[in-house]
């Protein structure tokens, strides 16, 4: 790999994981544990979250999350996304990757950390009808909204830019409901149709809202403080994320779909990223090492019995 590619790879891994080798301590811990985890090789969740589409899915999920005024209030009042955007990003990635690839003990512990953080995120906001309401990040409605738009974003990205999902969309939604349950989501969707129904219920009920806070967050997501050399590629992925959104949500977000072939261009960028990072992630490699060790220990124990 050339020096230029090495530099790009290190910068990208630092952005995504906080470590220029893509192996922070929480990834290294994935080699420990005594079980396959909640999903395992060949699962829909491994396929979706191990794909490059996750980079665009994260952008789409952040855009959609802003439309719930309670969720937006929590971000506005408590998040340090302007001062430390990469820290917030790496924290979210840590939870996603840990639940997907780690053993059940580590995944459960990481979900508990996220839930504990939610306990102190409280405040008030004006709903779409102008009424003041209390919020708590652990409220069932807010947890459900974040889970639904997250699942929807990752499913859409994999459908557009990834490979066929093992078991299809229903399998992914059903599997990832476990992640929702781990952080307190009640009645997470269990099928693609259920996912679409829950998302539409938020929109049809008049819960969602577009205001200056949303516009401010969208401006920040459109132009984050990344290295200048990374911005052209990010902007293509941002345009791809916008193009992937249904028109009604683009309108609420004040965004327009580019007339350029941004879906295709995003695929090209993701292919370039894959060539830099390799066929599998360090977290998936760590998970496979854990599973191989477990299988070897089981085989050795069986041989002793014979």
mmCIF file of C-alpha atoms in Angstrom:
data_model
loop_
_atom_site.group_PDB
_atom_site.id
_atom_site.type_symbol
_atom_site.label_atom_id
_atom_site.label_comp_id
_atom_site.label_asym_id
_atom_site.label_seq_id
_atom_site.Cartn_x
_atom_site.Cartn_y
_atom_site.Cartn_z
ATOM 1 C CA UNK A 1 0.000 0.000 0.000
ATOM 2 C CA UNK A 2 1.375 3.475 -0.905
ATOM 3 C CA UNK A 3 2.218 6.080 1.716
ATOM 4 C CA UNK A 4 -0.775 8.133 0.540
ATOM 5 C CA UNK A 5 -3.105 5.166 0.999
ATOM 6 C CA UNK A 6 -1.567 4.362 4.390
ATOM 7 C CA UNK A 7 -2.161 7.931 5.544
ATOM 8 C CA UNK A 8 -5.742 7.901 4.321
ATOM 9 C CA UNK A 9 -6.402 4.552 5.952
ATOM 10 C CA UNK A 10 -5.024 5.764 9.298
ATOM 11 C CA UNK A 11 -7.097 8.957 9.160
ATOM 12 C CA UNK A 12 -10.238 7.051 8.262
ATOM 13 C CA UNK A 13 -9.772 4.502 11.042
ATOM 14 C CA UNK A 14 -9.094 7.279 13.552
ATOM 15 C CA UNK A 15 -12.306 9.010 12.487
ATOM 16 C CA UNK A 16 -14.356 5.829 12.801
ATOM 17 C CA UNK A 17 -12.825 4.187 15.866
ATOM 18 C CA UNK A 18 -10.537 6.696 17.532
ATOM 19 C CA UNK A 19 -7.508 4.490 16.760
ATOM 20 C CA UNK A 20 -5.308 4.674 13.655
ATOM 21 C CA UNK A 21 -5.095 0.863 13.495
ATOM 22 C CA UNK A 22 -8.826 0.340 13.965
ATOM 23 C CA UNK A 23 -8.141 -1.685 17.130
ATOM 24 C CA UNK A 24 -9.013 0.375 20.213
ATOM 25 C CA UNK A 25 -9.218 -1.534 23.504
ATOM 26 C CA UNK A 26 -12.923 -2.265 23.087
ATOM 27 C CA UNK A 27 -12.215 -4.029 19.762
ATOM 28 C CA UNK A 28 -9.363 -6.026 21.288
ATOM 29 C CA UNK A 29 -11.743 -7.228 24.027
ATOM 30 C CA UNK A 30 -13.905 -8.876 21.365
ATOM 31 C CA UNK A 31 -11.388 -11.714 21.218
ATOM 32 C CA UNK A 32 -12.405 -12.536 24.792
ATOM 33 C CA UNK A 33 -15.727 -13.987 25.885
ATOM 34 C CA UNK A 34 -17.093 -17.507 25.885
ATOM 35 C CA UNK A 35 -19.877 -17.458 23.309
ATOM 36 C CA UNK A 36 -20.662 -16.518 19.718
ATOM 37 C CA UNK A 37 -22.635 -13.437 20.709
ATOM 38 C CA UNK A 38 -26.170 -12.407 19.899
ATOM 39 C CA UNK A 39 -25.809 -12.962 16.139
ATOM 40 C CA UNK A 40 -22.689 -14.684 14.791
ATOM 41 C CA UNK A 41 -21.198 -15.345 11.335
ATOM 42 C CA UNK A 42 -23.727 -15.591 8.536
ATOM 43 C CA UNK A 43 -26.289 -13.463 10.374
ATOM 44 C CA UNK A 44 -28.081 -10.538 8.774
ATOM 45 C CA UNK A 45 -26.640 -8.170 11.379
ATOM 46 C CA UNK A 46 -23.052 -9.212 10.626
ATOM 47 C CA UNK A 47 -23.669 -8.711 6.919
ATOM 48 C CA UNK A 48 -25.298 -5.290 7.263
ATOM 49 C CA UNK A 49 -22.986 -3.827 9.903
ATOM 50 C CA UNK A 50 -19.880 -5.267 8.306
ATOM 51 C CA UNK A 51 -20.685 -3.568 5.016
ATOM 52 C CA UNK A 52 -19.492 -0.189 3.789
ATOM 53 C CA UNK A 53 -23.062 1.113 3.568
ATOM 54 C CA UNK A 54 -22.904 1.731 7.306
ATOM 55 C CA UNK A 55 -21.006 4.954 6.612
ATOM 56 C CA UNK A 56 -23.938 6.397 4.676
ATOM 57 C CA UNK A 57 -26.487 4.832 7.009
ATOM 58 C CA UNK A 58 -25.006 6.771 9.914
ATOM 59 C CA UNK A 59 -25.516 10.060 8.065
ATOM 60 C CA UNK A 60 -29.103 9.162 7.150
ATOM 61 C CA UNK A 61 -29.919 8.075 10.706
ATOM 62 C CA UNK A 62 -28.564 11.324 12.172
ATOM 63 C CA UNK A 63 -30.615 13.378 9.718
ATOM 64 C CA UNK A 64 -33.798 11.498 10.539
ATOM 65 C CA UNK A 65 -33.258 11.633 14.305
ATOM 66 C CA UNK A 66 -33.382 15.440 14.227
ATOM 67 C CA UNK A 67 -37.046 15.417 13.192
ATOM 68 C CA UNK A 68 -38.341 14.300 16.594
ATOM 69 C CA UNK A 69 -38.310 17.438 18.777
ATOM 70 C CA UNK A 70 -37.699 15.416 21.931
ATOM 71 C CA UNK A 71 -34.694 13.653 20.440
ATOM 72 C CA UNK A 72 -33.455 16.970 19.011
ATOM 73 C CA UNK A 73 -33.797 18.617 22.430
ATOM 74 C CA UNK A 74 -31.672 15.898 23.995
ATOM 75 C CA UNK A 75 -28.954 16.442 21.394
ATOM 76 C CA UNK A 76 -29.181 20.232 21.689
ATOM 77 C CA UNK A 77 -29.150 20.292 25.505
ATOM 78 C CA UNK A 78 -26.724 17.488 26.300
ATOM 79 C CA UNK A 79 -24.620 16.468 23.331
ATOM 80 C CA UNK A 80 -21.151 17.895 22.695
ATOM 81 C CA UNK A 81 -21.414 17.127 19.011
ATOM 82 C CA UNK A 82 -20.158 20.582 17.972
ATOM 83 C CA UNK A 83 -17.134 20.519 20.278
ATOM 84 C CA UNK A 84 -16.345 16.817 19.825
ATOM 85 C CA UNK A 85 -18.239 15.432 16.809
ATOM 86 C CA UNK A 86 -15.825 12.561 16.253
ATOM 87 C CA UNK A 87 -16.052 11.561 19.907
ATOM 88 C CA UNK A 88 -19.824 11.276 19.639
ATOM 89 C CA UNK A 89 -19.484 9.368 16.373
ATOM 90 C CA UNK A 90 -16.948 6.907 17.781
ATOM 91 C CA UNK A 91 -19.152 6.351 20.853
ATOM 92 C CA UNK A 92 -22.109 5.398 18.667
ATOM 93 C CA UNK A 93 -19.915 3.167 16.508
ATOM 94 C CA UNK A 94 -18.555 1.475 19.626
ATOM 95 C CA UNK A 95 -22.062 0.473 20.734
ATOM 96 C CA UNK A 96 -23.136 -0.665 17.247
ATOM 97 C CA UNK A 97 -20.038 -2.768 16.606
ATOM 98 C CA UNK A 98 -19.888 -4.223 20.117
ATOM 99 C CA UNK A 99 -23.494 -5.415 20.084
ATOM 100 C CA UNK A 100 -23.006 -6.844 16.598
ATOM 101 C CA UNK A 101 -19.707 -8.675 16.972
ATOM 102 C CA UNK A 102 -18.826 -9.082 20.662
ATOM 103 C CA UNK A 103 -19.793 -11.878 23.023
ATOM 104 C CA UNK A 104 -23.066 -11.448 24.889
ATOM 105 C CA UNK A 105 -21.439 -10.296 28.134
ATOM 106 C CA UNK A 106 -19.507 -7.464 26.486
ATOM 107 C CA UNK A 107 -22.485 -6.494 24.304
ATOM 108 C CA UNK A 108 -24.821 -6.393 27.304
ATOM 109 C CA UNK A 109 -22.324 -4.350 29.321
ATOM 110 C CA UNK A 110 -21.902 -1.828 26.498
ATOM 111 C CA UNK A 111 -25.676 -1.481 26.149
ATOM 112 C CA UNK A 112 -25.886 -0.879 29.886
ATOM 113 C CA UNK A 113 -23.359 1.931 29.535
ATOM 114 C CA UNK A 114 -25.531 3.582 26.891
ATOM 115 C CA UNK A 115 -28.692 3.137 28.967
ATOM 116 C CA UNK A 116 -26.951 4.605 32.035
ATOM 117 C CA UNK A 117 -25.993 7.682 30.027
ATOM 118 C CA UNK A 118 -29.637 8.075 28.998
ATOM 119 C CA UNK A 119 -30.671 8.277 32.660
ATOM 120 C CA UNK A 120 -29.224 11.762 33.088
ATOM 121 C CA UNK A 121 -30.426 13.235 29.779
ATOM 122 C CA UNK A 122 -33.573 15.106 30.835
ATOM 123 C CA UNK A 123 -35.223 18.435 30.037
ATOM 124 C CA UNK A 124 -38.167 20.062 28.306
ATOM 125 C CA UNK A 125 -39.058 20.832 24.703
ATOM 126 C CA UNK A 126 -41.854 22.298 22.591
ATOM 127 C CA UNK A 127 -43.668 19.622 20.623
ATOM 128 C CA UNK A 128 -44.970 20.021 17.071
ATOM 129 C CA UNK A 129 -48.166 21.631 18.435
ATOM 130 C CA UNK A 130 -46.250 24.165 20.529
ATOM 131 C CA UNK A 131 -46.897 22.498 23.886
ATOM 132 C CA UNK A 132 -44.104 22.184 26.426
ATOM 133 C CA UNK A 133 -43.280 18.607 27.314
ATOM 134 C CA UNK A 134 -40.801 16.938 29.589
ATOM 135 C CA UNK A 135 -38.356 14.520 28.046
ATOM 136 C CA UNK A 136 -35.996 11.852 29.239
ATOM 137 C CA UNK A 137 -33.690 10.052 26.822
ATOM 138 C CA UNK A 138 -34.961 6.750 28.179
ATOM 139 C CA UNK A 139 -38.620 7.570 27.411
ATOM 140 C CA UNK A 140 -40.202 4.736 25.399
ATOM 141 C CA UNK A 141 -41.229 7.085 22.581
ATOM 142 C CA UNK A 142 -37.749 8.537 22.118
ATOM 143 C CA UNK A 143 -36.035 5.160 22.354
ATOM 144 C CA UNK A 144 -38.464 3.774 19.796
ATOM 145 C CA UNK A 145 -37.889 6.675 17.391
ATOM 146 C CA UNK A 146 -34.110 6.366 17.524
ATOM 147 C CA UNK A 147 -34.254 2.591 17.067
ATOM 148 C CA UNK A 148 -36.714 2.764 14.169
ATOM 149 C CA UNK A 149 -34.811 5.400 12.185
ATOM 150 C CA UNK A 150 -31.516 3.626 12.905
ATOM 151 C CA UNK A 151 -32.822 0.279 11.659
ATOM 152 C CA UNK A 152 -34.468 1.923 8.658
ATOM 153 C CA UNK A 153 -31.262 3.749 7.702
ATOM 154 C CA UNK A 154 -29.006 0.710 7.867
ATOM 155 C CA UNK A 155 -31.497 -1.443 5.996
ATOM 156 C CA UNK A 156 -31.869 1.166 3.249
ATOM 157 C CA UNK A 157 -28.108 1.629 2.886
ATOM 158 C CA UNK A 158 -27.419 -2.089 2.628
ATOM 159 C CA UNK A 159 -30.228 -2.456 0.078
ATOM 160 C CA UNK A 160 -28.767 0.316 -2.090
ATOM 161 C CA UNK A 161 -25.037 -0.291 -1.736
ATOM 162 C CA UNK A 162 -24.518 -3.720 -0.215
ATOM 163 C CA UNK A 163 -24.943 -7.383 -1.010
ATOM 164 C CA UNK A 164 -28.145 -9.395 -0.518
ATOM 165 C CA UNK A 165 -28.917 -9.695 3.202
ATOM 166 C CA UNK A 166 -28.934 -13.262 4.585
ATOM 167 C CA UNK A 167 -32.572 -14.005 5.317
ATOM 168 C CA UNK A 168 -33.659 -10.731 3.757
ATOM 169 C CA UNK A 169 -34.895 -7.474 5.266
ATOM 170 C CA UNK A 170 -37.252 -9.209 7.699
ATOM 171 C CA UNK A 171 -34.365 -11.176 9.180
ATOM 172 C CA UNK A 172 -32.295 -8.052 9.754
ATOM 173 C CA UNK A 173 -35.142 -6.145 11.394
ATOM 174 C CA UNK A 174 -35.977 -9.138 13.589
ATOM 175 C CA UNK A 175 -32.361 -9.678 14.642
ATOM 176 C CA UNK A 176 -31.674 -6.034 15.378
ATOM 177 C CA UNK A 177 -34.747 -5.819 17.600
ATOM 178 C CA UNK A 178 -32.507 -7.481 20.196
ATOM 179 C CA UNK A 179 -30.221 -4.439 20.175
ATOM 180 C CA UNK A 180 -33.247 -2.241 20.801
ATOM 181 C CA UNK A 181 -34.359 -4.385 23.713
ATOM 182 C CA UNK A 182 -30.882 -4.164 25.259
ATOM 183 C CA UNK A 183 -31.200 -0.377 25.591
ATOM 184 C CA UNK A 184 -34.832 -0.426 26.688
ATOM 185 C CA UNK A 185 -36.880 -0.202 23.487
ATOM 186 C CA UNK A 186 -40.390 -1.568 23.995
ATOM 187 C CA UNK A 187 -42.021 -3.495 21.152
ATOM 188 C CA UNK A 188 -39.299 -2.948 18.516
ATOM 189 C CA UNK A 189 -40.351 -3.801 14.948
ATOM 190 C CA UNK A 190 -39.978 -7.474 14.046
ATOM 191 C CA UNK A 191 -40.355 -7.274 10.256
ATOM 192 C CA UNK A 192 -39.805 -4.807 7.428
ATOM 193 C CA UNK A 193 -43.553 -4.138 7.232
ATOM 194 C CA UNK A 194 -43.650 -3.517 10.989
ATOM 195 C CA UNK A 195 -40.683 -1.148 10.648
ATOM 196 C CA UNK A 196 -42.421 0.826 7.887
ATOM 197 C CA UNK A 197 -45.620 0.939 9.934
ATOM 198 C CA UNK A 198 -43.923 2.282 13.055
ATOM 199 C CA UNK A 199 -42.027 4.908 11.074
ATOM 200 C CA UNK A 200 -45.190 6.065 9.312
ATOM 201 C CA UNK A 201 -47.051 6.196 12.638
ATOM 202 C CA UNK A 202 -44.599 8.831 13.904
ATOM 203 C CA UNK A 203 -45.095 10.936 10.787
ATOM 204 C CA UNK A 204 -48.869 10.546 10.557
ATOM 205 C CA UNK A 205 -49.392 11.406 14.248
ATOM 206 C CA UNK A 206 -47.923 14.881 13.819
ATOM 207 C CA UNK A 207 -45.089 14.113 16.224
ATOM 208 C CA UNK A 208 -42.277 15.182 13.921
ATOM 209 C CA UNK A 209 -41.207 18.787 13.610
ATOM 210 C CA UNK A 210 -38.878 20.903 11.504
ATOM 211 C CA UNK A 211 -37.526 24.110 13.039
ATOM 212 C CA UNK A 212 -34.343 26.142 13.424
ATOM 213 C CA UNK A 213 -32.785 23.523 15.690
ATOM 214 C CA UNK A 214 -33.266 20.938 12.965
ATOM 215 C CA UNK A 215 -31.873 23.315 10.330
ATOM 216 C CA UNK A 216 -28.822 23.992 12.510
ATOM 217 C CA UNK A 217 -28.173 20.278 13.028
ATOM 218 C CA UNK A 218 -28.605 19.577 9.296
ATOM 219 C CA UNK A 219 -26.091 22.307 8.457
ATOM 220 C CA UNK A 220 -23.611 20.722 10.837
ATOM 221 C CA UNK A 221 -24.157 17.205 9.436
ATOM 222 C CA UNK A 222 -23.751 18.578 5.915
ATOM 223 C CA UNK A 223 -20.461 20.298 6.772
ATOM 224 C CA UNK A 224 -18.756 18.529 9.689
ATOM 225 C CA UNK A 225 -15.237 19.545 10.781
ATOM 226 C CA UNK A 226 -13.403 16.825 8.879
ATOM 227 C CA UNK A 227 -9.975 17.097 7.282
ATOM 228 C CA UNK A 228 -10.189 19.050 3.993
ATOM 229 C CA UNK A 229 -8.904 16.036 2.066
ATOM 230 C CA UNK A 230 -11.827 13.924 3.326
ATOM 231 C CA UNK A 231 -14.606 16.439 2.731
ATOM 232 C CA UNK A 232 -15.166 15.810 -1.024
ATOM 233 C CA UNK A 233 -15.777 12.118 -0.362
ATOM 234 C CA UNK A 234 -17.977 12.867 2.650
ATOM 235 C CA UNK A 235 -20.077 15.283 0.605
ATOM 236 C CA UNK A 236 -20.718 12.587 -1.980
ATOM 237 C CA UNK A 237 -21.865 10.225 0.777
ATOM 238 C CA UNK A 238 -24.020 12.976 2.288
ATOM 239 C CA UNK A 239 -25.673 13.498 -1.099
ATOM 240 C CA UNK A 240 -26.197 9.739 -1.330
ATOM 241 C CA UNK A 241 -27.812 9.682 2.110
ATOM 242 C CA UNK A 242 -30.139 12.524 1.119
ATOM 243 C CA UNK A 243 -31.056 10.767 -2.146
ATOM 244 C CA UNK A 244 -31.900 7.604 -0.201
ATOM 245 C CA UNK A 245 -34.490 9.405 1.934
ATOM 246 C CA UNK A 246 -38.192 9.362 1.026
ATOM 247 C CA UNK A 247 -39.248 12.718 -0.449
ATOM 248 C CA UNK A 248 -41.474 13.664 2.496
ATOM 249 C CA UNK A 249 -38.545 13.528 4.913
ATOM 250 C CA UNK A 250 -36.242 15.425 2.569
ATOM 251 C CA UNK A 251 -38.854 18.181 2.487
ATOM 252 C CA UNK A 252 -39.080 18.331 6.272
ATOM 253 C CA UNK A 253 -35.285 18.509 6.492
ATOM 254 C CA UNK A 254 -35.094 21.276 3.895
ATOM 255 C CA UNK A 255 -32.982 19.121 1.594
ATOM 256 C CA UNK A 256 -33.186 18.424 -2.126
ATOM 257 C CA UNK A 257 -32.019 15.396 -4.031
ATOM 258 C CA UNK A 258 -29.077 16.139 -6.297
ATOM 259 C CA UNK A 259 -29.652 15.859 -10.031
ATOM 260 C CA UNK A 260 -26.261 14.177 -10.320
ATOM 261 C CA UNK A 261 -25.923 10.348 -10.159
ATOM 262 C CA UNK A 262 -25.081 10.445 -6.442
ATOM 263 C CA UNK A 263 -26.312 6.915 -5.695
ATOM 264 C CA UNK A 264 -23.757 5.588 -8.190
ATOM 265 C CA UNK A 265 -21.058 8.002 -6.999
ATOM 266 C CA UNK A 266 -21.616 6.974 -3.399
ATOM 267 C CA UNK A 267 -21.115 3.361 -4.414
ATOM 268 C CA UNK A 268 -17.782 4.317 -6.003
ATOM 269 C CA UNK A 269 -16.653 6.081 -2.808
ATOM 270 C CA UNK A 270 -17.669 3.114 -0.669
ATOM 271 C CA UNK A 271 -15.738 0.804 -2.985
ATOM 272 C CA UNK A 272 -12.670 2.990 -2.531
ATOM 273 C CA UNK A 273 -13.074 2.888 1.246
ATOM 274 C CA UNK A 274 -13.375 -0.890 1.142
ATOM 275 C CA UNK A 275 -10.166 -1.143 -0.868
ATOM 276 C CA UNK A 276 -8.392 0.941 1.791
ATOM 277 C CA UNK A 277 -9.782 -0.877 4.824
ATOM 278 C CA UNK A 278 -9.749 -4.426 3.490
ATOM 279 C CA UNK A 279 -12.350 -7.154 3.049
ATOM 280 C CA UNK A 280 -13.189 -7.434 6.756
ATOM 281 C CA UNK A 281 -13.054 -5.087 9.714
ATOM 282 C CA UNK A 282 -10.792 -5.477 12.738
ATOM 283 C CA UNK A 283 -13.880 -6.050 14.890
ATOM 284 C CA UNK A 284 -15.106 -8.876 12.672
ATOM 285 C CA UNK A 285 -11.616 -10.387 12.678
ATOM 286 C CA UNK A 286 -11.555 -10.222 16.492
ATOM 287 C CA UNK A 287 -14.975 -11.869 16.678
ATOM 288 C CA UNK A 288 -13.886 -14.678 14.362
ATOM 289 C CA UNK A 289 -10.769 -15.195 16.469
ATOM 290 C CA UNK A 290 -12.961 -15.533 19.575
ATOM 291 C CA UNK A 291 -15.273 -18.007 17.888
ATOM 292 C CA UNK A 292 -12.345 -20.029 16.519
ATOM 293 C CA UNK A 293 -10.893 -20.239 20.034
ATOM 294 C CA UNK A 294 -14.246 -21.368 21.461
ATOM 295 C CA UNK A 295 -14.590 -24.032 18.766
ATOM 296 C CA UNK A 296 -11.023 -25.244 19.363
ATOM 297 C CA UNK A 297 -11.611 -25.466 23.125
ATOM 298 C CA UNK A 298 -14.836 -27.400 22.547
ATOM 299 C CA UNK A 299 -13.095 -29.787 20.156
ATOM 300 C CA UNK A 300 -10.271 -30.340 22.632
ATOM 301 C CA UNK A 301 -12.737 -31.024 25.448
ATOM 302 C CA UNK A 302 -14.635 -33.495 23.248
ATOM 303 C CA UNK A 303 -11.396 -35.260 22.349
ATOM 304 C CA UNK A 304 -10.551 -35.717 26.021
ATOM 305 C CA UNK A 305 -13.902 -37.419 26.623
ATOM 306 C CA UNK A 306 -13.375 -39.906 23.779
#
